[in-house]
Amino acid sequence: MTTPHLRNYIGGQWIESESGEVFDDLDPATGKVIATATKSGKADVERAVEAAQRARDAWRLYPAPKRGEILYRAGEIMLQRKEQLAREMTSEMGKVLAEARGDIQEGIDMTYYTAGEGRRQFGDVVPAELPNKWAMSMRHPLGVVAAITPWNFPFAIPTWKIMPALVLGNAVVFKPASYTPMLAVRLVEILEEAGLPKGVLNLVLGPGGALGDALVTHPGVDLVSFTGSSDVGAHISEIAGRLLKRVSCELGGKNAIVVLDDADVDLSLEGIVWSAFGTSGQRCTAASRVITHRGVAKDLVDKLVARTKKLRMGHGLEATTDVGPVVSKDAQEKIQSYIPIAEREGATVAAGGQIPTAGALANGFFHEPTVLIDVKPNMRVAQEEIFGPVTAVIEVRDLDEAIKVLNSTKYGLSCSVYTKNVNNAFRFMRDAETGLVYVNAGTIGAEIQLPFGGMKSTGNGHREAGRAALDVYSEWKSIYVDYSGKLQRAQMDEPSTAS
Ligand code: UN1
């Protein structure tokens, strides 16, 4: 079988990059090449942005309900291809098949939900303070949106950005993570088949760095929407901020599950294992901290350690696999580097902690699911995003201390509390400094109809998904129509009460 080759999509054409260079797309469970992809540079970015600029006006003027219909058709195609897309995702980035199906489903949900916005996009009509005057607001597209997306949700997250951008009348240049070019190509193929006009969505493949900078700083790009690491997010904000571009960032997390002494400990255990080790801990929402009340700590840790040791690593396509590989050798090494850091600071490895070296696992990029105990809130493993299957257990005296520890990191994406006490639950919901809060559920699994995003250094104040996404991809335009036929001065003229 020949290895598939993936190309850019610019102005409605599937084309090679100008340099003709390629890069490999690996299966992280085996280390084998599953595809090659064209490697883009500045010249390709320029062509893609120009194509988007050429297409943007016709798209803006095409009625929004009709734009929404194209999205509906895309959603239908996704649904038909769900199984095949999920299998490709597992092979391309490692998450287990059931989770890959969930990622595709999240993309379908987002696509259908956003298609409906073709017939909504509500503005306000409000009374004017002067007679015979009309006052209303409407949304206006930004122009060209750069969507820079991560590999951990290689289908869902691109839909969070591309679908709202399109339904609001923007053109898009899509730069997916270089670990997942295949799923990006599949998404673009679907939108092409659904009837999206040429140039409205353009795809450039390749590793970030110079390519990303060229896209972010291109004068034709009006908004940069980025999901990924905090370092890259800060860099993008800096170079785009100087040019006064709109930037929406969705960055790291150091999410915690809090287990109080009035919790159902066995239920919390399910939530912890799922949230800490699902997607091999490579979700922004992963539970990389467990903050447990002293009263239940021993019971919880014993059970967590026993469960973690039983988790089976393997290829995500095998039905027996609980935890797949991490995305790359670099990721594997970075995760592993935190083990001596934890030990030097006084933490103890209670489960896992190793890179498996035996059998087939040694060919892929695996890391054992790991539980660290004796962790103090200020240790690096309790503060830094590891982005792997590692969770750090911290003991606290009571709810107040739990909330203090919860809020003690620079991040603020997701958290959860396990408690049967409604008063504790409400205090927690009020005081958590995170964009997502769960009660008696883990930290992962947000649904697309509510805003998704974080406080503090997790982002820059924007939200994806839900109604909130519309604010990222449009500007408000306030419109006043004076039909009095004379000069009327707001804040100055006093309307008459005479009939
Ligand atoms: C992410 O990891 O960036 O809530 C997104 C969740 C998923 C999305 C995660 N629905 O875990």
Short mmCIF file of N, CA, C and O in Angstrom, two decimals, residues 8 46 127 137 159 161 204 214 264 278 355 398 403 409 430 470 481:
data_model
loop_
_atom_site.label_atom_id
_atom_site.label_comp_id
_atom_site.label_asym_id
_atom_site.label_seq_id
_atom_site.Cartn_x
_atom_site.Cartn_y
_atom_site.Cartn_z
N ASN A 8 -1.90 21.02 0.80
CA ASN A 8 -2.59 22.25 1.18
C ASN A 8 -3.86 22.40 0.34
O ASN A 8 -3.97 21.82 -0.76
N GLU A 46 1.08 33.32 2.26
CA GLU A 46 0.66 34.48 1.47
C GLU A 46 -0.41 34.10 0.46
O GLU A 46 -1.42 34.80 0.31
N PRO A 127 -35.22 51.03 21.94
CA PRO A 127 -35.84 52.34 21.69
C PRO A 127 -34.78 53.43 21.63
O PRO A 127 -33.78 53.36 22.34
N SER A 137 -28.48 46.98 16.78
CA SER A 137 -27.10 46.51 16.62
C SER A 137 -27.12 45.23 15.79
O SER A 137 -28.08 44.46 15.82
N THR A 159 -13.39 22.65 14.53
CA THR A 159 -14.80 23.04 14.28
C THR A 159 -15.22 24.17 15.22
O THR A 159 -16.05 25.00 14.84
N LYS A 161 -13.61 26.68 15.96
CA LYS A 161 -13.14 27.94 15.40
C LYS A 161 -13.72 28.18 14.01
O LYS A 161 -14.22 29.27 13.70
N VAL A 204 -3.20 25.37 5.35
CA VAL A 204 -1.74 25.30 5.18
C VAL A 204 -1.18 24.33 6.22
O VAL A 204 -1.41 24.49 7.41
N ALA A 214 4.38 33.91 10.22
CA ALA A 214 4.01 34.55 8.95
C ALA A 214 2.50 34.73 8.88
O ALA A 214 2.00 35.76 8.41
N ASP A 264 -18.87 10.85 47.87
CA ASP A 264 -18.92 9.43 47.52
C ASP A 264 -17.54 9.13 46.90
O ASP A 264 -17.27 9.47 45.75
N GLY A 278 -7.68 9.81 30.79
CA GLY A 278 -8.34 9.85 29.48
C GLY A 278 -7.48 10.70 28.55
O GLY A 278 -6.84 11.67 28.99
N ILE A 355 8.64 5.02 31.59
CA ILE A 355 8.38 4.81 30.16
C ILE A 355 8.53 3.30 29.93
O ILE A 355 9.58 2.74 30.25
N ASP A 398 -9.73 21.24 54.95
CA ASP A 398 -11.16 21.56 54.83
C ASP A 398 -11.45 22.23 53.49
O ASP A 398 -10.54 22.42 52.67
N ILE A 403 -10.18 25.26 48.40
CA ILE A 403 -10.43 26.32 47.41
C ILE A 403 -9.18 27.18 47.24
O ILE A 403 -8.82 27.58 46.13
N THR A 409 -2.88 28.32 41.30
CA THR A 409 -2.04 28.25 40.10
C THR A 409 -2.36 29.43 39.19
O THR A 409 -3.37 30.10 39.38
N ARG A 430 -19.21 29.12 43.65
CA ARG A 430 -19.05 30.57 43.72
C ARG A 430 -17.58 30.98 43.71
O ARG A 430 -17.19 31.96 43.08
N LEU A 470 -19.67 33.53 19.11
CA LEU A 470 -20.06 34.52 18.11
C LEU A 470 -19.35 35.85 18.36
O LEU A 470 -19.05 36.59 17.43
N VAL A 481 -30.94 55.10 12.69
CA VAL A 481 -31.59 55.63 11.50
C VAL A 481 -32.53 56.74 11.97
O VAL A 481 -33.45 56.49 12.76
#
